[in-house]
Tab-separated table of N, CA and C in Angstrom:
chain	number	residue	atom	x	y	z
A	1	UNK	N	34.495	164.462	165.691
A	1	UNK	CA	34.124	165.408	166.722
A	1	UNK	C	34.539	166.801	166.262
A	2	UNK	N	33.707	167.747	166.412
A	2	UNK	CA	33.889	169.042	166.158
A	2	UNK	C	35.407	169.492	166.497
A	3	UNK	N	35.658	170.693	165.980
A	3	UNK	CA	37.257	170.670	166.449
A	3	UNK	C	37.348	171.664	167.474
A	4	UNK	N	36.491	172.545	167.737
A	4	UNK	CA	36.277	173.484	168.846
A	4	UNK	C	35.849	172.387	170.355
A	5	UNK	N	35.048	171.621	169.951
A	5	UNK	CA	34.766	170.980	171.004
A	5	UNK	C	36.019	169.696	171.749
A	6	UNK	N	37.333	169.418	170.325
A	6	UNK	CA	37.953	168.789	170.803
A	6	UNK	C	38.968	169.954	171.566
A	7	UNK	N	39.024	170.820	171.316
A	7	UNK	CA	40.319	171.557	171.774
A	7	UNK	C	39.572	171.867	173.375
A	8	UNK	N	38.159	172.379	173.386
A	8	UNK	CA	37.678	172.709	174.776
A	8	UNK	C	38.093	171.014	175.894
A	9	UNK	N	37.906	170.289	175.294
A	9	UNK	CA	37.863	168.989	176.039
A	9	UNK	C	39.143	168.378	176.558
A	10	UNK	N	40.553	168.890	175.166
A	10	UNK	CA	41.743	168.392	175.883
A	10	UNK	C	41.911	169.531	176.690
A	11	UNK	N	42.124	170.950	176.839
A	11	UNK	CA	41.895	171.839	177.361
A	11	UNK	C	41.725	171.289	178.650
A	12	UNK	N	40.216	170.810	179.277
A	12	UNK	CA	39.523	170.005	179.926
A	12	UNK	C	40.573	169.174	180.806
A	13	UNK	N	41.483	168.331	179.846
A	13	UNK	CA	42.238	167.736	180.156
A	13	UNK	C	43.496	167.789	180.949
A	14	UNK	N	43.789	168.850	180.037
A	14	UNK	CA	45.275	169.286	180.917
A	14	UNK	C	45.068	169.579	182.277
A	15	UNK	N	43.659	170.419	182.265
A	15	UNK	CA	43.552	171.276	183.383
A	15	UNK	C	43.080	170.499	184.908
A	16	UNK	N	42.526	168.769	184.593
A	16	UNK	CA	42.391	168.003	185.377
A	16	UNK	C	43.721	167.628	185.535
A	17	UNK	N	44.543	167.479	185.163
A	17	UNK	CA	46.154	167.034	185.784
A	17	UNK	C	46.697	167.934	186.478
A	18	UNK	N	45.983	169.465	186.350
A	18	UNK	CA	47.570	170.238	186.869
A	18	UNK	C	46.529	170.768	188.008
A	19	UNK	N	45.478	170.032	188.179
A	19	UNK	CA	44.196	171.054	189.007
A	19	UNK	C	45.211	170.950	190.707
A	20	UNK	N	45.775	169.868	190.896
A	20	UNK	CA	46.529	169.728	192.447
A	20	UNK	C	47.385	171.508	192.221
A	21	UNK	N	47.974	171.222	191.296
A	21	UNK	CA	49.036	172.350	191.000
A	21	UNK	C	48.494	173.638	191.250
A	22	UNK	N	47.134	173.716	190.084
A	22	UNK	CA	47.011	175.103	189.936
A	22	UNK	C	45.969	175.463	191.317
A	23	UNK	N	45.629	174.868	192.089
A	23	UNK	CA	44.437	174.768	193.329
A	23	UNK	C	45.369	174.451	194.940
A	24	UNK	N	46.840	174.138	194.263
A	24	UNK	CA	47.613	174.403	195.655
A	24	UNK	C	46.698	173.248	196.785
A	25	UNK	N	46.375	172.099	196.758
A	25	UNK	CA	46.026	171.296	197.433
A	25	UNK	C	45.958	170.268	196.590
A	26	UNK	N	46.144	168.886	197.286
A	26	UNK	CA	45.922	167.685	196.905
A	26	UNK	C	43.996	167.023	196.333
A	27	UNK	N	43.994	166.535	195.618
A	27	UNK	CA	42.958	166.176	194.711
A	27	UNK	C	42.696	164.797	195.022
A	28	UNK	N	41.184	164.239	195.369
A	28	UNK	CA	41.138	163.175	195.925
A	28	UNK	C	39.913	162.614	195.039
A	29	UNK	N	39.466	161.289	194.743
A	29	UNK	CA	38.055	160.761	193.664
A	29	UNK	C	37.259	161.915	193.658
A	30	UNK	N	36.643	162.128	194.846
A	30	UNK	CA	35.687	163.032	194.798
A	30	UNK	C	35.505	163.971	193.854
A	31	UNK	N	36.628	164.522	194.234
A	31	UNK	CA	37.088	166.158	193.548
A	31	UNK	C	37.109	165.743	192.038
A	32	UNK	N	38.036	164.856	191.878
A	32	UNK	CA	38.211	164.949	190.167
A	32	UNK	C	36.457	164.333	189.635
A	33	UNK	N	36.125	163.696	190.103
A	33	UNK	CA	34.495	163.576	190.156
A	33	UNK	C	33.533	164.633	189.652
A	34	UNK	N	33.605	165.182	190.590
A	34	UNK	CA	32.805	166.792	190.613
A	34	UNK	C	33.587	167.420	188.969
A	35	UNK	N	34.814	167.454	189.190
A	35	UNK	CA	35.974	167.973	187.795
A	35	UNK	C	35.227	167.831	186.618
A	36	UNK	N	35.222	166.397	186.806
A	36	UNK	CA	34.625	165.855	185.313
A	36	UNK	C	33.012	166.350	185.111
A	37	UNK	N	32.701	166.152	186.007
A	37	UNK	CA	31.251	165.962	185.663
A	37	UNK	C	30.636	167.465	185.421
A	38	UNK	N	31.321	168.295	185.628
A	38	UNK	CA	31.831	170.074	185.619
A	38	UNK	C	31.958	169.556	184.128
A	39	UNK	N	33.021	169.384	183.915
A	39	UNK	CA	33.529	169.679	182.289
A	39	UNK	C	32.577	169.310	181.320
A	40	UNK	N	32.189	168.140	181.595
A	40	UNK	CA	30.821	167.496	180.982
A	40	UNK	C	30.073	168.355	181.014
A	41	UNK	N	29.696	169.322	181.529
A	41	UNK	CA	28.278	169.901	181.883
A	41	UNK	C	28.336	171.202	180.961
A	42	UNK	N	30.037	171.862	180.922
A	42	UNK	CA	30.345	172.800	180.215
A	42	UNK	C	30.493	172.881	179.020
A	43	UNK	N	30.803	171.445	178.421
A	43	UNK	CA	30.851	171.521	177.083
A	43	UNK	C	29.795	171.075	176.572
A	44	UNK	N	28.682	170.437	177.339
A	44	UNK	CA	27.575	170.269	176.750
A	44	UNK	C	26.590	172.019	176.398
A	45	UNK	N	26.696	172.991	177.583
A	45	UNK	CA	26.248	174.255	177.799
A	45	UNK	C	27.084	175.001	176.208
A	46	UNK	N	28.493	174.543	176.012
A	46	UNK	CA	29.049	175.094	174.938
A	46	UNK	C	28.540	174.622	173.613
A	47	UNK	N	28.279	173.447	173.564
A	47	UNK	CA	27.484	172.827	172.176
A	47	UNK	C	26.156	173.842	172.341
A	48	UNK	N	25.167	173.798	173.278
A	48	UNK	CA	23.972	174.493	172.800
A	48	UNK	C	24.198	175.578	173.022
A	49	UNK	N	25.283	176.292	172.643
A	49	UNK	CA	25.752	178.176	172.493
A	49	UNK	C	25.333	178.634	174.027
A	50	UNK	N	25.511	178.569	174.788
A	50	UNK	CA	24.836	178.837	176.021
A	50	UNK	C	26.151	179.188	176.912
A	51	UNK	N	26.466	180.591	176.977
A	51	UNK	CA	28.243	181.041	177.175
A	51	UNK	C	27.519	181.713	178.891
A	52	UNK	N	26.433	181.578	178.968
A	52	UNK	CA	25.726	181.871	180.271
A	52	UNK	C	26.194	181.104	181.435
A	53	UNK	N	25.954	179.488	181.429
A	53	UNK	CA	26.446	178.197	181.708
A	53	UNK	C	28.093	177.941	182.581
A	54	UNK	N	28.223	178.383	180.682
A	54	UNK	CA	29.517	177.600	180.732
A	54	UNK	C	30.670	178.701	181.842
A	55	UNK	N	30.097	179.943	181.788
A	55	UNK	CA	30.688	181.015	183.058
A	55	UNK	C	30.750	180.118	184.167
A	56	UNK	N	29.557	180.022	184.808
A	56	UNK	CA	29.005	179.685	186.182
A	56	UNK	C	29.856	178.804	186.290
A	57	UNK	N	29.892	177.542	185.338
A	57	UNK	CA	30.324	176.213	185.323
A	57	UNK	C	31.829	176.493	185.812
A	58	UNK	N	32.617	177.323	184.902
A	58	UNK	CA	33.441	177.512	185.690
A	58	UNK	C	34.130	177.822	186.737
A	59	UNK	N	33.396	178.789	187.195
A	59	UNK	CA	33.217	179.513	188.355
A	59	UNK	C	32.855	178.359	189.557
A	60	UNK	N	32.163	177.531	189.387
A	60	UNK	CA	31.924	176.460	190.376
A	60	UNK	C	32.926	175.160	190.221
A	61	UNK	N	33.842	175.177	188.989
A	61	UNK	CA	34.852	174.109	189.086
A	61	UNK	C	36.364	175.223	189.845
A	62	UNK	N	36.260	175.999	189.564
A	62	UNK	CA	36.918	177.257	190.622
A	62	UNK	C	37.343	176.785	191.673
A	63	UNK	N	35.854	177.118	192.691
A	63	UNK	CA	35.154	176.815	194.058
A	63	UNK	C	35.468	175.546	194.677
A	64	UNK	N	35.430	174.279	193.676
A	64	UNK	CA	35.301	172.949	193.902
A	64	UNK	C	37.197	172.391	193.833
A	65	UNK	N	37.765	173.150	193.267
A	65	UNK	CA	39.197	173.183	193.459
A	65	UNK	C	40.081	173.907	194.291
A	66	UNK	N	39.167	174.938	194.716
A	66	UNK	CA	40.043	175.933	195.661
A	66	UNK	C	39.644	175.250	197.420
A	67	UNK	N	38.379	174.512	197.436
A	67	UNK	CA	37.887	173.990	198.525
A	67	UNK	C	37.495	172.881	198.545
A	68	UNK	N	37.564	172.087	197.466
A	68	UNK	CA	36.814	170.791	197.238
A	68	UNK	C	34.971	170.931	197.162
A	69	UNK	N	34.384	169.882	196.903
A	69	UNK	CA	33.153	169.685	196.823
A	69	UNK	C	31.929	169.899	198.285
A	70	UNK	N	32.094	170.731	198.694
A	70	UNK	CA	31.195	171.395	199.894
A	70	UNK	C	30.077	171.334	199.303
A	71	UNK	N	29.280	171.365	200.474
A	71	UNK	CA	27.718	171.483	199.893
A	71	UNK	C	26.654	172.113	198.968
A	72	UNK	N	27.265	173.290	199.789
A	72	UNK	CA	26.835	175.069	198.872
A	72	UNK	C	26.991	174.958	197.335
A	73	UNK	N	28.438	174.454	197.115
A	73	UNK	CA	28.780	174.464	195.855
A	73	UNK	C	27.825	172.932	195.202
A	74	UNK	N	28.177	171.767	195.636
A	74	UNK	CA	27.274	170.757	194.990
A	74	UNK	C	25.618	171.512	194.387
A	75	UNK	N	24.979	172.101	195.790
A	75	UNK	CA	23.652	172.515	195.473
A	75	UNK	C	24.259	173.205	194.535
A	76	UNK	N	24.978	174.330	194.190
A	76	UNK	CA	25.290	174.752	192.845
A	76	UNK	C	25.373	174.335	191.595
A	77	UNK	N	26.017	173.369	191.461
A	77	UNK	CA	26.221	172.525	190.488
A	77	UNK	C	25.156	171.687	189.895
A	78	UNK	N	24.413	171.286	190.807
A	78	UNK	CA	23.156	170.726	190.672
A	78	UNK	C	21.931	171.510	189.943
A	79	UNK	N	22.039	172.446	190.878
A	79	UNK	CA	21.230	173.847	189.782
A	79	UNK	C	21.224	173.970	188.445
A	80	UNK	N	22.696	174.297	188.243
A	80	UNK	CA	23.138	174.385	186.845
A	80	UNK	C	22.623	173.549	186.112
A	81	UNK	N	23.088	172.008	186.730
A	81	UNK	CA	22.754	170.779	185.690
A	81	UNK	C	21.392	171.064	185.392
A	82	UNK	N	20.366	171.628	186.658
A	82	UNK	CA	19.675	171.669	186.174
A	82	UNK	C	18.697	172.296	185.112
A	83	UNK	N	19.177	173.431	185.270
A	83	UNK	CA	18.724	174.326	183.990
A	83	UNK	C	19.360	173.933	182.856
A	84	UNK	N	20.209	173.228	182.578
A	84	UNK	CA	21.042	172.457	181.086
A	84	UNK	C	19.747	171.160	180.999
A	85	UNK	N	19.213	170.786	181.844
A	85	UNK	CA	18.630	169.662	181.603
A	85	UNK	C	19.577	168.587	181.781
A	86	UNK	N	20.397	168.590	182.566
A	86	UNK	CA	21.939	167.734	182.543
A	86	UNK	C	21.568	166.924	183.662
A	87	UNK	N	20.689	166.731	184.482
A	87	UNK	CA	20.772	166.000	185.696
A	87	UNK	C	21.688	164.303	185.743
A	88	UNK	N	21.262	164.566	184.415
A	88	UNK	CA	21.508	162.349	184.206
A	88	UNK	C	23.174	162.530	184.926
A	89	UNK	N	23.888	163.388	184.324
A	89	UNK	CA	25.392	163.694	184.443
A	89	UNK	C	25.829	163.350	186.233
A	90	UNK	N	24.849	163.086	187.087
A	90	UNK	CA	24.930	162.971	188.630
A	90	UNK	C	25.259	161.602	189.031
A	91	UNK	N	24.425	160.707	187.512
A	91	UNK	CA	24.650	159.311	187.688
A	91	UNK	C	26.063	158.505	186.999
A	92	UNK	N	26.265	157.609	188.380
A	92	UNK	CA	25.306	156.862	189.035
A	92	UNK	C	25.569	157.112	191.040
A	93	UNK	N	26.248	158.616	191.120
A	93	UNK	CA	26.823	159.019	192.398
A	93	UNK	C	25.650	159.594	193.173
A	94	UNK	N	24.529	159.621	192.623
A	94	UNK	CA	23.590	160.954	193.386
A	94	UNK	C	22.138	160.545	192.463
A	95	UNK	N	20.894	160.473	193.380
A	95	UNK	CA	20.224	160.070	192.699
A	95	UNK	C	18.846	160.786	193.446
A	96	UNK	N	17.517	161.275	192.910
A	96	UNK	CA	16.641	162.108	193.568
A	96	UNK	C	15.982	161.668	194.791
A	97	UNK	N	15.803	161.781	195.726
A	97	UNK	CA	15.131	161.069	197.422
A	97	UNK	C	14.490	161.636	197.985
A	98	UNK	N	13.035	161.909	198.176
A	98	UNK	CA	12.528	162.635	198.817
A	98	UNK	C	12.608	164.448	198.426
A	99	UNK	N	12.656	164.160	197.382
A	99	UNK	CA	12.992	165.472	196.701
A	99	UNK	C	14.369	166.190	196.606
A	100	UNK	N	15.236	165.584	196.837
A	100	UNK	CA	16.631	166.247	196.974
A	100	UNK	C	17.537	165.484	196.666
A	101	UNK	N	18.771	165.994	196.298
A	101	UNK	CA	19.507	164.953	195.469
A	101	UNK	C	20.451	164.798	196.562
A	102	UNK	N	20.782	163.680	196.601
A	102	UNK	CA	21.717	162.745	197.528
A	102	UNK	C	22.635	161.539	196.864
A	103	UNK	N	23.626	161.674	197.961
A	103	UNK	CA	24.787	160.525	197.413
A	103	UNK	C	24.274	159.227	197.323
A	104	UNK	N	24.392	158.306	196.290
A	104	UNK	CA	23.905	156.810	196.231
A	104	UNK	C	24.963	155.732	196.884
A	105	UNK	N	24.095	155.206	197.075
A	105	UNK	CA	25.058	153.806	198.036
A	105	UNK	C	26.583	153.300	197.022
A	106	UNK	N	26.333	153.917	195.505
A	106	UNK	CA	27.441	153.573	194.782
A	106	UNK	C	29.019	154.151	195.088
A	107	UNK	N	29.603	153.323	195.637
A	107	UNK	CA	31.029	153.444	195.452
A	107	UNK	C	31.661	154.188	194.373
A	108	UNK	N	32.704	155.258	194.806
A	108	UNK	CA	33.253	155.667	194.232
A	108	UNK	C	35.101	155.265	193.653
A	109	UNK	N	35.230	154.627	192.902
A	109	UNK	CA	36.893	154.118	193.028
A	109	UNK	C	37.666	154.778	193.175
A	110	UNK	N	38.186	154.448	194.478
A	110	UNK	CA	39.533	154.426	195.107
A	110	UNK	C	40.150	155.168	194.479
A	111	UNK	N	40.745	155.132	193.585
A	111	UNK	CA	41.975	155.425	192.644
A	111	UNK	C	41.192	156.490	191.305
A	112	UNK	N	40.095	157.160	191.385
A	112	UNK	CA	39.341	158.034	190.593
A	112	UNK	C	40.019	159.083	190.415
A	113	UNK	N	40.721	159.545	189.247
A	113	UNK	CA	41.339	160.536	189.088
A	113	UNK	C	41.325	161.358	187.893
A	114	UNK	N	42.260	162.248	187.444
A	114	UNK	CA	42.081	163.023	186.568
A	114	UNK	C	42.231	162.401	184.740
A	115	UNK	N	42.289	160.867	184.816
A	115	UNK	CA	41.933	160.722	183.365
A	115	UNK	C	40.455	159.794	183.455
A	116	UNK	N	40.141	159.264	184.637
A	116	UNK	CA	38.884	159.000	184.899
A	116	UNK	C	38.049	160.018	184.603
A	117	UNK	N	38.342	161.243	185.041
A	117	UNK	CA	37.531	162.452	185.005
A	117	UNK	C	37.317	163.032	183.747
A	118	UNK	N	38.167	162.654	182.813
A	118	UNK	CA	38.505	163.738	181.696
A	118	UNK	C	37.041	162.095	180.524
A	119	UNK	N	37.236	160.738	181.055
A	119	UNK	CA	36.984	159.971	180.096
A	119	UNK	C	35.522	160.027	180.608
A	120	UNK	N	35.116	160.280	181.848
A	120	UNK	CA	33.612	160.349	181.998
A	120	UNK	C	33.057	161.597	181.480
A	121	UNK	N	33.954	162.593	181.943
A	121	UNK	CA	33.513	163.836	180.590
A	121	UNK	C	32.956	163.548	179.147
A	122	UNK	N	33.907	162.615	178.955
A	122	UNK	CA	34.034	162.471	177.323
A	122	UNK	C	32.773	161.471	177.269
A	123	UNK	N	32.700	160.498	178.035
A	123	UNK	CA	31.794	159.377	177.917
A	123	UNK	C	29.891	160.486	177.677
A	124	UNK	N	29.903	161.643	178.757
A	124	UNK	CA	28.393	161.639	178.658
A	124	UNK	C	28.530	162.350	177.831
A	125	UNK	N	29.083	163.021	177.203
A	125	UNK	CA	29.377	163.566	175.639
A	125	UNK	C	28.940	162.816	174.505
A	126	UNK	N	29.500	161.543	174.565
A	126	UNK	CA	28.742	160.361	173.797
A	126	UNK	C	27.794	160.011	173.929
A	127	UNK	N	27.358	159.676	175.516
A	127	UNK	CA	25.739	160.175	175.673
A	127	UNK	C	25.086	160.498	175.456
A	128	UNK	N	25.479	162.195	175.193
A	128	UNK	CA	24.549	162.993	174.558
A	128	UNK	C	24.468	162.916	173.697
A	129	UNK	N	25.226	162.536	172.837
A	129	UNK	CA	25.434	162.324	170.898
A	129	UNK	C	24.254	160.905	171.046
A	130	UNK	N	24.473	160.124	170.776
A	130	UNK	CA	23.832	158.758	171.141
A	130	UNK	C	22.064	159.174	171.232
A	131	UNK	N	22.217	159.950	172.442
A	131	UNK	CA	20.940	160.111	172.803
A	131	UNK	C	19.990	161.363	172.218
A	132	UNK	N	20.878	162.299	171.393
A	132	UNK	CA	19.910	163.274	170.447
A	132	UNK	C	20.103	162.584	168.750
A	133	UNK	N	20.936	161.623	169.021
A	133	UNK	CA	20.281	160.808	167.276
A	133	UNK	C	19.574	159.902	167.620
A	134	UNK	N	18.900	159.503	168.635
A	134	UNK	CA	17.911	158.682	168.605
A	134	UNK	C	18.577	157.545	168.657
A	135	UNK	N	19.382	157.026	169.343
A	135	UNK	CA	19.860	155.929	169.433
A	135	UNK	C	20.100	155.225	170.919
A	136	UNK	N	18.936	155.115	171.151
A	136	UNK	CA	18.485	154.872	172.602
A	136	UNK	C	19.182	153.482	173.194
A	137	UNK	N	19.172	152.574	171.914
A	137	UNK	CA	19.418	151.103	172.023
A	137	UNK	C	21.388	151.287	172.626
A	138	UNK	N	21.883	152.315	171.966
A	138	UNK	CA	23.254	152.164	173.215
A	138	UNK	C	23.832	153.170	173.733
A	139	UNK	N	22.563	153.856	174.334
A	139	UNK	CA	22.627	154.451	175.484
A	139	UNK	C	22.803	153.404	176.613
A	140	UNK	N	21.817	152.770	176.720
A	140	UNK	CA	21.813	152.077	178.004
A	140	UNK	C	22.873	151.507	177.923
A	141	UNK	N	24.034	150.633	177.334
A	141	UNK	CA	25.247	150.016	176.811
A	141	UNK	C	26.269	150.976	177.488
A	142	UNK	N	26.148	152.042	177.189
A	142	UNK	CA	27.397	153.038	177.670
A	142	UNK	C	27.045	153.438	178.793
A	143	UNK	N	25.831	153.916	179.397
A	143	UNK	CA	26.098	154.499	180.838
A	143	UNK	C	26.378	152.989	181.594
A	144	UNK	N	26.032	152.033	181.521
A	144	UNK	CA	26.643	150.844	182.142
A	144	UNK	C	28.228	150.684	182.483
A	145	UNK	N	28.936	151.290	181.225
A	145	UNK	CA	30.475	151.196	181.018
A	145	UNK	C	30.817	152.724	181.880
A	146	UNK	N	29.925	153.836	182.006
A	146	UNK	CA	30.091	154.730	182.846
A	146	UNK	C	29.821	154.637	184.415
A	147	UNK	N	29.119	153.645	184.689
A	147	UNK	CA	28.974	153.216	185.836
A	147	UNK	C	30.239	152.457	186.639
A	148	UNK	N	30.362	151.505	185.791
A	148	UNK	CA	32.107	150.557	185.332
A	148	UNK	C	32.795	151.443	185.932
A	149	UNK	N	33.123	152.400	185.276
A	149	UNK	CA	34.723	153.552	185.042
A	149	UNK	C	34.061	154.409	186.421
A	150	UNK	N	33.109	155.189	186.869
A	150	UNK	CA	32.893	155.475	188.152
A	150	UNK	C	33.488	154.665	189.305
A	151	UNK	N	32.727	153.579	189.047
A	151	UNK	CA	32.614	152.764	190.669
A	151	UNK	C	33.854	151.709	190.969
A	152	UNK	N	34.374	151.534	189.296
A	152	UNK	CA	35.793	150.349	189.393
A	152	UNK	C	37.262	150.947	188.861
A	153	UNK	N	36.786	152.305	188.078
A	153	UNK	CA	37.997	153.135	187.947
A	153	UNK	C	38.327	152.827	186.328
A	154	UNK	N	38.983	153.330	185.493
A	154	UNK	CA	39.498	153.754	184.385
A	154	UNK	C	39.747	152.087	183.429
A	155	UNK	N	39.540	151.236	182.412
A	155	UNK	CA	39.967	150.452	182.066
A	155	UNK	C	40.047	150.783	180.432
A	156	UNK	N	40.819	149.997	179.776
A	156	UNK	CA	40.710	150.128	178.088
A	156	UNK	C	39.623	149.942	177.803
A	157	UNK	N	38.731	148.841	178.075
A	157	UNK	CA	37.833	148.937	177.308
A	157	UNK	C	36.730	150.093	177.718
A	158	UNK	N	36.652	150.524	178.815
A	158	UNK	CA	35.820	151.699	178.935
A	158	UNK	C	36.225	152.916	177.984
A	159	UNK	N	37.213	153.154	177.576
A	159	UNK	CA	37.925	153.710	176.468
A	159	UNK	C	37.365	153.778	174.952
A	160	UNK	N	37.283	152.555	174.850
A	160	UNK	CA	37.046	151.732	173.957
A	160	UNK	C	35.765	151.824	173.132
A	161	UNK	N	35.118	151.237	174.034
A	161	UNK	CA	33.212	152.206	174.300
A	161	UNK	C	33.152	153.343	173.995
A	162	UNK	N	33.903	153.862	174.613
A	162	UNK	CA	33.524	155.668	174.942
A	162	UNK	C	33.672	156.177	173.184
A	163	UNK	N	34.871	155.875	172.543
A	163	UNK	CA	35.173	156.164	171.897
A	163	UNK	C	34.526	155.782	170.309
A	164	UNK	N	34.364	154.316	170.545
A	164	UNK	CA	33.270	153.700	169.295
A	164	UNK	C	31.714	154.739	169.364
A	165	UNK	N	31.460	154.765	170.463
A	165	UNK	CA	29.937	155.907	170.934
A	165	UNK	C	30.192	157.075	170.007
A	166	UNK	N	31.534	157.715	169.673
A	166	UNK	CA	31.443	158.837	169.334
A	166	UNK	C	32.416	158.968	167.721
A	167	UNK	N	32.642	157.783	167.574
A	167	UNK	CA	32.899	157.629	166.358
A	167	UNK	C	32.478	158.396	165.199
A	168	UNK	N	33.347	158.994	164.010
A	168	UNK	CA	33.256	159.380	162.628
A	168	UNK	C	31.669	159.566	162.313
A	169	UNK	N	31.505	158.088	161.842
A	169	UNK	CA	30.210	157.614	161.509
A	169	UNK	C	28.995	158.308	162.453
A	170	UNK	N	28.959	158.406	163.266
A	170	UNK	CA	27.682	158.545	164.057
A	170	UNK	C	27.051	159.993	163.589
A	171	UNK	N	26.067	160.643	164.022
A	171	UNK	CA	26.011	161.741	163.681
A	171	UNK	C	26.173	162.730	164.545
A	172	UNK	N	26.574	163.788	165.036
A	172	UNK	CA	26.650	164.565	165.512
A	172	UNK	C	26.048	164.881	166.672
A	173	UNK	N	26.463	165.770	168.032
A	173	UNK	CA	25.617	165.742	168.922
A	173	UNK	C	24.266	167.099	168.663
């Protein structure tokens, strides 16, 4: 993995642990949810040089920590994804209905927190790697294990996955 992109990501990291701290309120699935899927969105905007993005992005993980995940801000976020072309990043919490994106009947785990957040970051990262070398065959393999780590919460082998996805060998995102 690039080394700019690893330092943005632990970066990423720290900043999901101390987000109760530095946001002066308690942090609940949701939130670190939104967290991750923020960070994901930013370092994907940072791979395609796009410092436009990755502002906003912050600016709305800001918002989403100083108040939690309100509406205003979701439709925000959503936006964004969408001009990145990032929508997939919603799944498997939010899915299109009648033209508007809405929460899916999928459960969110209980216990969803800030290394859940930091590994689903990392997971659609692999995603994206996976899925601009043309390696479609385990894509579908990993968002399954991202679905896993969403809806049942953090395990090794979701780790595990995440991490073989983005392995040495592979090529680049």
């Amino acid at each position: 993995m690039d080394p700019q992109v690893r330092e943005v990501l632990e970066s990423g990291r720290g900043a999901l642990r101390e987000a109760p701290d530095l946001y002066g309120r308690p942090f609940g699935p949701e939130d670190y949810w939104w967290m991750g899927t923020v960070l994901a969105a930013a370092v994907l905007a940072e791979l395609s040089g796009q410092s436009g993005p990755v502002d906003r992005l912050q600016s709305l993980a800001d918002r989403i920590g100083l108040r939690g995940p309100r509406d205003t801000v979701v439709e925000e976020v959503i936006d964004e994804l969408a001009l990145l072309d990032a929508l997939g990043l919603l799944w498997p919490l939010y899915e299109r209905r009648d033209g508007r994106w809405q929460r899916t009947e999928a459960p969110l785990a209980p216990g969803f927190g800030p290394e859940d957040a930091y590994w689903l970051a990392l997971g659609h990262l692999a995603t994206a790697r996976l899925t601009e070398a043309g390696q479609q065959d385990r894509v579908a393999p990993l968002a399954g294990v991202l679905a896993d780590l969403v809806t049942g919460g953090l395990r090794p082998e979701h780790e595990a996955a995440i991490l073989a996805a983005l392995s040495p060998g592979d090529p680049a995102p």
